[in-house]
Amino acid sequence: MSEHGSKAATANAGHAGDAHAGETRRDFIHIAAASVAAGGVAAVAWPFIQQLGPAADTRAASSAEVDVSKVPEGSEIRVLIGGMPFFVRHRNAVEMAKAVADDKLPMRDPATDESRLVKMQDGAYNPKILVTSGLCTHLGCVPVGPAQGSTGDFGGWYCPCHGSHYDTSGRIRKGPAPKNLAVPKYEYLSASMIKISL
Amino acid sequence: MSGPSTYEPSNGFTKWLDARLPIIRFAKDTAIDFPTPKNLNYWWTFGGILAVCLVVQIVTGIVLAMHYVASTEDAFASVERIMRDIDYGWLIRNIHANGASMFFLAVYIHMFRGLYYGSYKSPREVIWILGVVIYLLMMATAFMGYVLPWGQMSFHGSAVITNLIGAIPIIGDPIKTYLMGGPAIGDPTLNRFFSLHYLLPFVIAGIVVLHIWALHVPGNNNPTGVSVKDVKKDTLPFHPYYTVKDGFAIVVFLILFAYFVFYAPNALGHADNSVEANPLQTPSHIVPEWYLLPFYAILRAITFDIGPIPAKLLGVIAMFGSIGILFVVPWLDTSKVRSMRYRPIAKQLFVLFVLASVGLGFCGANDPDKFVFKFGPDKLIVNYVDTQGNAQVSGRFDNFEGAGGAQEFVSKLPPSAGASVALSEEGFKWLWLSQILGAYYFLYFLVFLPLLGIIEKPKARPPSIAESVRKKHVSVPAAAVNPAPVAAE
Ligand code: HEM
Ligand code: FES
């Protein structure tokens, strides 16, 4: 190794006369080859990992329009978007009043009822309609609600998996879930149409 | 441990082959002549049983894959078709579904065997680690297999597990999305799970080869934990002594297997999985298959935050930790003595460890907020709102009517209190049991095993394997004449 290494060392001005200079050159080749190989592996790995992600058609099917006027008062409908469940609830007067009245109470994930609503096109809130994710924030079960005959201790939803209770604003009030039912991205297209996006 | 090869090719063809591919020599050295301690008991037959299980799963699985359709529209119906329309489809599916349970039953016994007899200790650490890798792959395979029939439990069980991964900070969410291939469990998930469910058993088979290779370097451990000192006196050739012993155990095991397949094919499953998956409705009680229950119990046992780490993440850490800890057992156990036969304290703690593991399984199967036992008869309480507008709960009442009853209490409240009477049960919760048993699980590995090696005084070990066998049979005259047949126990 040092035989042809020393020749190389003379060419390598900075290390002239250094007995180990040849190894520096060999090291360079090793490191360069390994880096190219690593780069190649990474470049090939990228598409193989990326193909696991959501495909274009899956990403495209990621919103739905819902006519909220069809939801009976005091009940809800459940919408599946790309496999994700959402609740669209038409709250009655008592439920709305309770949601606002509880705003001041201590909660695990404090939020006012209004902060969980979205403005209509005229800039006013529509407190009758509450839209939330249908996944319990604990481990992702789908809670039961008025249509299933159980709304839990706080009148909203009850998750039977491990006993989480949500109130009429979808806020977590009791049980293991750490967060309120998420409010998805949605907008009012008209007074009665909303568009929910993932 | 295998000595120099004793294979002599007997004819022209085997001589020719032996010089080119010494496969017969290899088979003879590893499976026929292989010197095996003469004192192995029936706990050592589970390795052979496991090999049979793997072959059974692969053969039945390949047949199922010929009829199964991996699409959320058709999966459930295709499995129903296997059960009803395909000739003997019911048999093959029952074997595969129950085969997974039998596989885990055998692997748990095999692992407890290793923990009791110290088979993970030097020089067998790599055998043990490869075993834990196989076990992890088995869990992944079984988890993905359970999703395939696309029943309610398939769907919601997998949703719970993928959500767990989402609890890991920062990287959790992207991993979850890449695992599912979309925002929720759906067609992309089902298809990749099918692909991997088909692949992983063959990866397992590959690691089994390494496991056995690593085993054949030091040779088998044995119930005394004493190393082989004299191959002639301490060992017997694998064939016919252990082929017959293993064969007998396999037949007994297959009888149990057949009992489940033919007489109780659904006993180990869950009724909810006979209902097609519905993403909008979670079954009221989600449980994994029985063999994953202890880990599910550990996951749910953590209901408290520690500092900045939320309970949910802690649960995930504890669950993965309870499996991961197995990798380092060879270094946690500081005792020089392998077999717990000669470790009076460790032996007792080991029995408790087995009980704790099984108990955790029961905790996983039960609602954590329900009771193992009740402290007394159920009582009544009253929920009401006091004059300041705060919610209040009354004390407990024995009766509804009569003096000192709940009714009397309610009648004294103003109507604005909105009083309502409810049942109040008090008892020992499954949650608490799982916390106690889970704590013991970790204590065993992290505290007891390291400490005992230092403080425990082991009992005297037999000087050799041959000696340990002879002692038991002192009454047999001239034991040395033919020690081989009595050696099996
Ligand atoms: C380590 C070995 C294996 C284990 C532990 C295992 C486990 C499982 C489990 C638990 C199920 C769900 C059974 C049910 O409840 O219906 C299943 C289903 C299935 N497995 Fe496997 N499996 C293994 C190997 C294989 C192999 C090698 C293949 C294919 C070559 C395969 C193909 C299938 C198919 C097509 C299904 C869906 C049909 C059904 O649900 O019965 N499996 N597997
Ligand atoms: S998933 Fe809802 S309480 Fe656990």
XYZ file of C-alpha atoms and ligand atoms in Angstrom:
734
model
C 0.000 0.000 0.000
C 2.689 2.462 0.958
C 4.594 1.641 -2.224
C 2.293 3.330 -4.646
C 1.099 5.522 -1.828
C 4.419 7.309 -1.603
C 4.287 8.144 -5.278
C 0.920 9.641 -4.781
C 2.177 11.547 -1.793
C 4.757 13.392 -3.890
C 1.972 14.474 -6.155
C 0.022 15.550 -3.122
C 1.949 18.719 -2.275
C 0.580 19.217 1.228
C 1.606 15.770 2.465
C 4.936 15.350 0.682
C 7.294 13.132 2.664
C 4.537 11.877 4.953
C 4.876 8.084 5.245
C 1.112 7.652 5.709
C 0.072 9.984 2.942
C -0.948 7.064 0.731
C -3.492 6.034 3.276
C -5.056 9.446 3.184
C -5.667 8.983 -0.492
C -7.036 5.480 0.014
C -9.232 6.774 2.821
C -10.568 9.412 0.494
C -11.579 6.757 -1.990
C -13.261 4.724 0.737
C -15.184 7.672 2.084
C -16.155 8.882 -1.367
C -17.339 5.425 -2.395
C -19.303 4.966 0.815
C -20.906 8.398 0.445
C -21.956 7.703 -3.126
C -23.360 4.356 -2.030
C -25.227 5.956 0.873
C -26.585 8.628 -1.451
C -27.706 5.923 -3.856
C -29.422 3.973 -1.103
C -31.176 7.109 0.117
C -32.260 8.013 -3.420
C -33.731 4.556 -3.940
C -35.257 4.416 -0.462
C -37.094 7.692 -0.970
C -39.627 6.448 -3.557
C -40.014 3.198 -1.668
C -40.988 5.069 1.480
C -42.994 7.759 -0.249
C -45.215 5.197 -1.997
C -46.487 4.243 1.455
C -48.025 7.677 1.916
C -51.528 8.684 0.835
C -51.928 8.366 -2.956
C -53.153 11.235 -5.141
C -56.708 9.867 -5.371
C -56.809 9.385 -1.620
C -55.621 12.944 -1.117
C -58.140 14.224 -3.658
C -61.095 12.565 -1.932
C -60.488 14.598 1.166
C -63.488 16.873 1.456
C -67.262 16.573 1.450
C -70.222 18.945 1.334
C -72.981 18.463 3.872
C -76.446 20.002 3.924
C -76.841 20.893 7.591
C -80.539 21.735 7.237
C -81.184 17.986 6.928
C -79.877 17.268 10.423
C -82.797 16.844 12.862
C -82.730 19.135 15.880
C -81.290 17.477 18.988
C -79.574 14.842 16.885
C -76.659 14.461 14.525
C -75.464 12.878 11.329
C -72.172 11.088 10.827
C -70.105 11.671 7.716
C -67.164 9.601 6.481
C -64.490 11.481 4.573
C -61.595 9.368 3.368
C -62.496 6.883 6.077
C -62.476 9.523 8.838
C -65.745 9.947 10.734
C -67.186 13.406 11.487
C -70.165 14.426 13.591
C -72.510 17.161 12.414
C -74.787 17.924 15.340
C -77.867 20.115 15.376
C -78.020 21.296 18.972
C -81.276 22.227 20.635
C -81.708 25.299 22.831
C -80.872 23.506 26.078
C -77.704 21.991 24.648
C -76.510 25.352 23.316
C -77.215 27.064 26.626
C -75.366 24.361 28.555
C -72.357 24.595 26.284
C -72.059 28.356 26.845
C -72.843 28.146 30.570
C -69.972 25.698 31.091
C -67.437 27.952 29.361
C -66.203 29.232 32.741
C -65.776 25.838 34.385
C -62.311 24.344 34.772
C -61.638 21.844 32.003
C -58.854 19.560 30.861
C -58.644 21.241 27.474
C -60.159 24.700 28.046
C -62.039 26.219 25.112
C -65.116 28.389 24.867
C -68.063 27.127 22.923
C -67.727 29.987 20.451
C -64.095 29.095 19.702
C -65.374 25.747 18.486
C -67.693 27.237 15.871
C -67.058 28.660 12.427
C -68.546 31.891 11.095
C -71.136 31.723 8.363
C -70.770 33.794 5.201
C -72.578 36.728 6.827
C -69.983 36.748 9.602
C -72.339 35.479 12.304
C -71.931 32.230 14.199
C -74.423 29.430 13.849
C -74.386 27.902 17.332
C -77.031 25.354 16.348
C -74.599 23.415 14.202
C -71.556 21.886 15.838
C -69.093 20.031 13.621
C -66.441 17.829 15.199
C -64.216 14.930 14.401
C -65.780 11.576 15.235
C -62.636 10.152 16.747
C -62.208 10.003 20.491
C -58.941 11.756 21.318
C -57.955 8.910 23.607
C -57.355 5.973 21.280
C -59.588 6.803 18.360
C -62.822 4.943 19.006
C -65.980 6.500 17.607
C -68.021 7.811 20.554
C -71.761 7.202 20.721
C -74.177 10.127 20.672
C -77.887 10.985 20.678
C -78.683 8.632 17.782
C -77.251 5.687 19.727
C -79.163 6.639 22.847
C -76.228 7.606 25.037
C -74.741 11.045 25.425
C -72.711 10.537 28.597
C -72.756 12.536 31.814
C -72.465 15.889 30.041
C -75.063 15.480 27.315
C -72.679 15.413 24.355
C -71.012 12.115 23.497
C -69.830 9.096 25.368
C -66.906 6.931 24.299
C -67.630 3.382 25.449
C -64.102 2.146 24.827
C -62.573 3.543 27.988
C -65.296 5.809 29.258
C -64.626 9.356 28.023
C -67.454 11.872 28.394
C -67.762 14.865 26.052
C -70.104 17.799 26.573
C -72.470 19.463 24.111
C -69.568 21.437 22.710
C -67.499 18.272 22.191
C -65.175 19.204 25.063
C -63.634 16.465 27.164
C -65.081 16.543 30.664
C -64.408 13.144 32.177
C -62.466 10.001 31.345
C -59.032 9.279 29.887
C -59.161 11.321 26.658
C -56.661 14.212 26.788
C -58.246 16.636 24.302
C -61.574 17.932 23.068
C -63.101 16.364 19.970
C -61.206 18.133 17.197
C -63.003 20.740 15.111
C -62.158 19.996 11.469
C -61.434 22.530 8.771
C -64.802 23.507 7.357
C -66.568 26.486 5.855
C -70.106 27.619 5.119
C -70.793 27.636 1.386
C -74.313 28.966 2.012
C -76.633 29.237 4.996
C -77.196 25.489 4.968
C -74.255 23.951 3.102
C -70.900 23.315 4.717
C -67.759 21.873 3.202
C -65.593 19.767 5.523
C -61.979 19.148 4.509
C -59.430 16.809 6.041
C -20.593 -28.309 20.297
C -20.982 -30.639 17.353
C -17.800 -32.652 17.199
C -15.980 -33.566 14.035
C -18.366 -34.864 11.409
C -18.859 -38.626 11.458
C -20.641 -38.850 8.144
C -19.259 -41.421 5.686
C -20.805 -41.264 2.206
C -21.815 -44.805 1.468
C -22.087 -44.998 -2.306
C -20.811 -43.390 -5.474
C -23.565 -40.821 -5.743
C -23.386 -39.611 -2.130
C -19.587 -39.411 -2.414
C -19.940 -37.318 -5.573
C -22.567 -35.093 -3.933
C -20.616 -34.754 -0.692
C -17.666 -33.263 -2.570
C -19.925 -30.722 -4.277
C -22.793 -29.907 -1.882
C -22.319 -31.587 1.501
C -26.004 -31.311 2.284
C -26.405 -34.869 3.589
C -23.423 -34.342 5.853
C -24.984 -31.116 7.083
C -28.321 -32.785 7.806
C -26.660 -35.695 9.575
C -24.482 -33.438 11.733
C -27.230 -31.020 12.710
C -30.362 -33.160 12.951
C -29.285 -36.787 13.420
C -25.987 -37.010 15.248
C -26.171 -33.687 17.011
C -25.070 -34.303 20.614
C -27.911 -33.282 22.926
C -27.846 -33.261 26.738
C -29.383 -36.483 27.950
C -31.474 -34.861 30.667
C -33.783 -32.611 28.607
C -37.366 -32.631 29.874
C -40.614 -31.961 28.017
C -40.227 -28.190 28.282
C -37.526 -28.665 25.637
C -39.971 -30.047 23.107
C -41.561 -26.696 22.372
C -38.897 -25.717 19.873
C -39.966 -28.584 17.641
C -43.605 -27.741 18.265
C -42.955 -24.157 17.182
C -41.366 -25.322 13.946
C -44.492 -27.357 13.231
C -46.680 -24.320 13.988
C -44.764 -22.150 11.523
C -45.103 -24.727 8.767
C -48.824 -25.129 9.504
C -49.382 -21.348 9.314
C -47.457 -21.021 6.060
C -49.204 -23.951 4.350
C -52.727 -22.965 5.428
C -51.958 -19.292 4.798
C -50.875 -19.896 1.218
C -54.121 -21.783 0.593
C -56.214 -19.001 2.181
C -54.418 -16.421 0.044
C -55.662 -18.260 -3.062
C -59.245 -17.408 -2.105
C -58.918 -14.252 -0.059
C -59.566 -10.821 -1.636
C -57.720 -7.903 -0.065
C -60.205 -5.081 -0.571
C -62.455 -3.432 1.959
C -65.439 -4.161 -0.302
C -64.790 -7.865 -0.648
C -62.532 -9.037 2.182
C -65.267 -9.951 4.639
C -67.345 -11.673 1.969
C -64.344 -13.580 0.653
C -63.626 -14.961 4.121
C -67.311 -15.922 4.473
C -66.996 -17.659 1.112
C -63.965 -19.554 2.366
C -66.042 -20.672 5.339
C -69.185 -21.636 3.430
C -68.525 -22.358 -0.217
C -64.982 -23.547 -0.683
C -64.567 -27.253 -0.068
C -62.836 -27.650 3.282
C -62.314 -23.896 3.393
C -63.762 -23.896 6.917
C -61.155 -26.425 7.963
C -58.241 -24.530 6.529
C -59.350 -21.213 7.958
C -60.049 -22.737 11.366
C -56.586 -24.267 11.354
C -55.001 -20.939 10.413
C -56.971 -18.835 12.889
C -56.516 -21.263 15.782
C -53.009 -22.047 14.608
C -52.028 -18.495 15.463
C -53.235 -19.066 19.027
C -51.446 -22.396 19.319
C -48.292 -20.775 17.950
C -48.397 -18.148 20.697
C -49.253 -20.679 23.381
C -46.149 -22.639 22.379
C -43.920 -19.576 22.124
C -44.930 -18.375 25.587
C -44.113 -21.747 27.131
C -40.849 -21.794 25.183
C -39.936 -18.339 26.496
C -40.892 -19.065 30.102
C -38.778 -22.215 29.801
C -35.831 -20.058 28.761
C -36.394 -17.630 31.625
C -36.598 -20.408 34.204
C -33.592 -22.423 33.115
C -31.441 -19.387 32.321
C -31.128 -20.344 28.671
C -30.494 -16.706 27.787
C -27.225 -16.612 29.731
C -23.744 -16.741 28.297
C -22.980 -18.235 25.824
C -26.578 -18.253 24.534
C -27.389 -14.507 24.465
C -27.643 -14.378 20.679
C -30.016 -17.351 20.592
C -32.240 -15.503 23.051
C -32.092 -12.184 21.186
C -32.959 -13.861 17.894
C -35.857 -15.497 19.719
C -37.158 -12.121 20.864
C -36.879 -10.869 17.267
C -38.939 -13.842 16.104
C -41.490 -13.119 18.808
C -41.770 -9.472 17.719
C -42.236 -10.527 14.098
C -44.866 -13.037 15.174
C -46.790 -10.302 16.929
C -46.579 -8.044 13.877
C -47.679 -10.901 11.614
C -50.582 -11.902 13.806
C -51.691 -8.296 14.237
C -51.789 -7.750 10.478
C -53.411 -11.146 9.882
C -56.181 -10.275 12.284
C -57.015 -7.193 10.200
C -57.494 -9.240 7.017
C -60.963 -10.735 7.662
C -62.174 -7.122 7.995
C -64.524 -7.661 10.891
C -65.419 -5.066 13.492
C -62.597 -6.118 15.805
C -60.143 -6.242 12.895
C -60.919 -2.670 12.007
C -61.239 -1.010 15.383
C -58.467 -3.030 16.984
C -56.061 -1.907 14.296
C -57.337 1.655 14.642
C -56.450 1.615 18.335
C -52.955 0.252 17.675
C -52.151 2.671 14.851
C -53.390 5.515 17.034
C -50.921 4.427 19.679
C -48.108 5.032 17.247
C -49.595 8.481 16.691
C -49.004 9.193 20.383
C -45.232 9.240 19.865
C -44.206 12.905 19.670
C -43.129 14.458 16.340
C -42.463 11.290 14.335
C -45.618 9.488 15.480
C -48.069 11.166 13.128
C -46.086 10.770 9.903
C -45.337 7.127 10.764
C -49.021 6.547 11.320
C -49.953 8.083 7.971
C -47.298 6.049 6.182
C -48.511 2.905 7.923
C -52.118 3.459 6.930
C -51.528 5.025 3.514
C -54.287 7.540 4.103
C -56.073 9.494 6.790
C -57.735 6.372 8.205
C -57.583 2.590 8.002
C -58.863 1.668 4.559
C -58.042 -0.076 1.310
C -54.397 0.993 1.179
C -53.935 -0.273 4.746
C -55.618 -3.597 4.087
C -53.546 -4.214 0.966
C -50.191 -3.483 2.542
C -51.079 -5.527 5.606
C -51.914 -8.469 3.351
C -48.632 -8.078 1.492
C -46.644 -7.949 4.730
C -48.677 -10.703 6.350
C -47.644 -12.920 3.468
C -44.004 -11.864 3.662
C -43.210 -11.825 7.371
C -43.639 -15.558 8.057
C -40.844 -16.197 5.570
C -38.688 -13.632 7.320
C -39.482 -15.496 10.533
C -38.400 -18.742 8.874
C -35.096 -17.079 7.947
C -34.499 -15.929 11.506
C -35.405 -19.388 12.798
C -32.487 -20.666 10.721
C -30.175 -18.176 12.437
C -31.711 -19.084 15.824
C -30.880 -22.754 15.285
C -27.474 -21.961 13.874
C -26.709 -19.967 17.002
C -28.079 -22.826 19.090
C -25.779 -25.317 17.433
C -22.662 -23.423 18.382
C -22.848 -23.915 22.192
C -25.486 -26.671 22.017
C -28.621 -26.964 24.160
C -28.873 -25.740 27.690
C -30.483 -28.320 30.014
C -32.568 -28.431 33.194
C -29.519 -28.378 35.468
C -27.927 -25.484 33.601
C -24.619 -27.324 33.977
C -22.610 -27.254 30.765
C -21.762 -30.424 28.903
C -18.339 -31.553 30.139
C -17.977 -34.906 28.462
C -19.874 -35.325 25.204
C -19.795 -39.122 25.570
C -21.245 -39.218 29.068
C -23.498 -36.158 29.057
C -25.150 -36.272 25.644
C -27.136 -38.479 23.310
C -27.511 -38.197 19.555
C -30.542 -36.132 18.574
C -31.908 -39.033 16.579
C -33.581 -41.251 17.697
C -33.698 -39.990 21.295
C -35.036 -36.521 20.724
C -36.764 -37.014 17.403
C -38.966 -39.497 19.248
C -39.428 -37.357 22.343
C -40.204 -34.254 20.254
C -42.439 -36.327 18.003
C -44.465 -37.542 20.936
C -44.871 -34.009 22.290
C -45.899 -32.758 18.849
C -48.616 -35.408 18.632
C -49.972 -34.447 22.058
C -49.880 -30.784 21.062
C -51.704 -31.522 17.804
C -54.463 -33.243 19.786
C -55.048 -30.035 21.710
C -54.840 -28.079 18.444
C -57.395 -30.394 16.826
C -59.709 -30.016 19.786
C -59.883 -26.283 19.146
C -60.155 -26.616 15.370
C -62.986 -29.154 15.466
C -64.827 -28.549 18.711
C -64.223 -24.952 19.706
C -63.058 -23.059 16.605
C -64.385 -19.733 17.870
C -63.576 -20.100 21.546
C -60.393 -18.067 21.287
C -61.823 -15.494 18.884
C -64.254 -12.674 19.397
C -67.890 -12.573 18.275
C -67.579 -8.966 17.090
C -65.247 -10.093 14.332
C -68.109 -11.963 12.703
C -69.664 -8.559 11.992
C -68.299 -6.707 8.981
C -66.188 -3.637 9.755
C -68.135 -0.397 10.163
C -65.934 2.667 10.604
C -68.841 4.639 12.078
C -69.535 2.287 14.941
C -67.020 1.113 17.484
C -67.817 -2.113 19.299
C -68.432 -1.361 22.956
C -65.482 -3.401 24.156
C -62.356 -3.508 22.017
C -59.884 -6.224 22.894
C -56.978 -7.648 20.958
C -56.465 -11.377 20.521
C -55.722 -13.133 23.807
C -51.998 -13.417 23.180
C -51.586 -9.642 23.117
C -53.742 -8.949 26.175
C -50.939 -8.630 28.780
C -49.340 -5.842 26.764
C -52.699 -4.176 26.233
C -53.160 -4.248 30.020
C -49.762 -2.589 30.568
C -50.687 0.049 28.004
C -53.896 0.897 29.818
C -52.408 0.631 33.302
C -50.752 4.023 32.939
C -53.452 6.566 33.648
C -51.264 9.243 35.203
C -48.879 11.803 33.731
C -45.274 11.881 34.923
C -43.881 15.395 34.640
C -44.216 16.584 31.052
C -44.906 13.096 29.649
C -48.631 12.521 29.180
C -50.237 9.270 30.330
C -51.009 8.128 26.788
C -47.376 8.329 25.697
C -46.222 6.733 28.938
C -48.570 3.850 28.288
C -47.059 3.370 24.851
C -43.545 3.548 26.285
C -44.414 1.016 28.985
C -45.962 -1.343 26.463
C -43.035 -1.296 24.061
C -40.659 -1.298 27.026
C -42.198 -4.457 28.415
C -41.230 -6.262 25.209
C -37.983 -4.405 24.617
C -36.729 -5.279 28.084
C -36.524 -8.916 26.985
C -33.609 -8.022 24.730
C -31.409 -7.095 27.680
C -32.429 -9.863 30.086
C -29.077 -11.650 29.577
C -27.377 -8.621 31.104
C -29.993 -7.830 33.737
C -29.658 -11.261 35.312
C -26.388 -11.149 37.185
C -26.498 -14.660 38.610
C -23.738 -17.087 37.672
C -26.154 -19.991 38.109
C -28.265 -20.733 35.051
C -31.056 -22.983 36.244
C -33.526 -21.687 38.824
C -33.701 -25.221 40.201
C -30.744 -24.139 42.277
C -31.928 -20.601 42.968
C -34.399 -20.793 45.874
C -35.489 -17.133 45.864
C -35.410 -16.519 42.129
C -37.549 -19.606 41.653
C -40.344 -18.161 43.773
C -40.153 -14.759 42.150
C -40.274 -16.507 38.775
C -43.515 -18.245 39.714
C -44.940 -14.864 40.700
C -43.715 -13.469 37.389
C -45.627 -16.132 35.460
C -48.727 -15.444 37.561
C -48.339 -11.699 37.001
C -48.063 -12.200 33.239
C -51.152 -14.391 33.114
C -52.959 -12.010 35.470
C -52.114 -9.106 33.171
C -53.810 -11.080 30.419
C -57.012 -11.125 32.466
C -56.639 -7.402 33.173
C -56.345 -6.774 29.435
C -59.545 -8.693 28.779
C -61.572 -6.788 31.357
C -62.866 -3.242 31.478
C -60.315 -1.380 33.632
C -63.059 0.462 35.505
C -65.010 -2.680 36.369
C -64.258 -4.563 39.548
C -62.235 -7.651 40.291
C -64.313 -7.871 43.437
C -66.665 -5.470 45.206
C -66.012 -4.103 48.664
C -69.644 -4.469 49.641
C -73.196 -4.219 48.369
C -73.973 -1.421 45.902
C -75.277 1.795 47.419
C -77.045 4.912 46.213
C -75.784 8.456 45.739
C -77.517 11.676 44.775
C -76.121 14.127 42.210
C -77.399 17.659 42.693
C -76.540 21.335 42.249
C -76.016 23.411 45.395
C -77.181 26.980 45.927
C -73.925 28.367 44.506
C -74.535 26.449 41.284
C -71.791 23.875 41.822
C -72.314 20.202 41.092
C -72.318 18.097 44.254
C -72.433 14.431 45.124
C -74.104 13.230 48.315
C -72.809 10.575 50.658
C -73.738 6.943 50.081
C -77.138 5.606 51.086
C -78.029 2.025 51.852
C -81.674 2.420 50.905
C -83.864 4.508 48.695
C -86.886 4.625 50.970
C -87.169 5.050 54.706
C -85.280 7.088 57.284
C -81.743 7.981 56.214
C -82.540 6.878 52.645
C -81.766 8.646 49.393
C -85.388 9.658 48.900
C -85.435 11.525 52.178
C -82.278 13.400 51.187
C -83.752 14.379 47.822
C -86.978 15.590 49.430
C -84.992 18.095 51.494
C -83.350 19.653 48.416
C -85.019 22.518 46.557
C -86.405 21.589 43.119
C -83.772 23.825 41.481
C -81.102 21.364 42.646
C -82.128 18.986 39.832
C -81.336 16.004 42.036
C -80.897 12.598 40.465
C -80.242 9.274 42.180
C -77.541 6.967 40.859
C -76.029 3.625 41.731
C -72.654 3.755 43.466
C -70.428 0.692 43.288
C -67.144 0.420 45.088
C -64.625 -2.316 44.617
C -61.156 -3.293 43.555
C -60.739 -2.129 39.968
C -59.083 -4.164 37.226
C -57.067 -1.016 36.590
C -55.442 -1.274 40.018
C -54.698 -4.938 39.548
C -53.044 -4.199 36.209
C -50.971 -1.459 37.852
C -49.768 -3.804 40.566
C -49.010 -6.668 38.192
C -47.438 -4.340 35.634
C -45.185 -2.936 38.332
C -44.174 -6.463 39.306
C -43.392 -7.298 35.670
C -40.874 -4.471 35.503
C -39.555 -5.000 39.035
C -38.785 -8.608 38.215
C -36.497 -7.670 35.363
C -35.100 -4.352 36.560
C -34.649 -4.988 40.277
C -35.005 -8.623 41.267
C -32.924 -10.274 38.557
C -29.959 -7.874 38.949
C -30.096 -7.953 42.779
C -30.624 -11.662 43.292
C -27.473 -12.564 41.429
C -25.617 -10.716 44.160
C -27.555 -11.530 47.334
C -28.982 -14.983 46.692
C -27.098 -18.052 47.892
C -27.613 -20.771 45.286
C -27.964 -24.437 46.187
C -25.330 -26.996 45.229
C -25.379 -28.004 41.576
C -24.635 -31.518 40.353
C -21.061 -31.863 39.112
C -22.189 -32.951 35.667
C -25.227 -33.797 33.586
C -24.422 -37.504 33.719
C -24.138 -37.289 37.504
C -27.466 -35.459 37.842
C -29.210 -38.186 35.916
C -27.577 -41.028 37.798
C -28.420 -39.614 41.240
C -32.105 -39.758 40.495
C -31.840 -43.417 39.684
C -29.547 -44.664 42.424
C -31.792 -47.657 42.992
C -31.259 -48.858 39.440
C -28.464 -51.379 39.737
C -25.529 -51.034 37.385
C -26.799 -47.821 35.931
C -23.680 -47.640 33.871
C -24.569 -50.725 31.865
C -26.957 -48.896 29.619
C -27.658 -45.369 30.810
C -29.216 -44.279 27.561
C -32.883 -45.312 27.929
C -33.379 -43.854 31.405
C -31.709 -40.660 30.406
C -34.665 -39.018 28.738
C -36.136 -37.619 31.968
C -46.301 -16.565 11.492
C -47.220 -17.133 10.824
C -48.659 -16.615 10.737
C -49.485 -16.139 11.741
C -49.157 -16.032 13.233
C -50.742 -15.785 11.115
C -51.859 -15.264 11.785
C -53.072 -14.944 11.203
C -54.229 -14.526 11.919
C -54.331 -14.304 13.438
C -55.230 -14.331 11.002
C -56.670 -13.937 11.287
C -57.496 -15.196 11.341
C -58.951 -14.926 11.504
O -59.355 -14.504 12.594
O -59.684 -15.134 10.538
C -54.698 -14.601 9.712
C -55.420 -14.496 8.522
C -54.891 -14.733 7.264
N -53.612 -15.174 6.968
Fe -52.171 -15.608 8.338
N -50.668 -16.018 9.771
C -49.408 -16.524 9.491
C -48.933 -16.887 8.240
C -49.584 -16.659 7.025
C -49.017 -16.890 5.707
C -47.609 -17.393 5.444
C -49.983 -16.541 4.785
C -49.942 -16.548 3.265
C -49.045 -17.106 2.568
C -51.160 -16.123 5.513
C -52.367 -15.722 4.912
C -53.489 -15.301 5.594
C -54.736 -14.911 4.983
C -55.033 -14.897 3.463
C -55.618 -14.550 6.018
C -57.059 -14.018 5.873
C -58.084 -15.106 5.934
C -58.630 -15.301 7.334
O -58.886 -14.325 8.018
O -58.801 -16.447 7.732
N -50.884 -16.200 6.863
N -53.375 -14.975 9.847
S -60.840 5.588 22.840
Fe -62.383 6.781 23.685
S -62.043 6.503 25.761
Fe -60.421 5.353 24.930
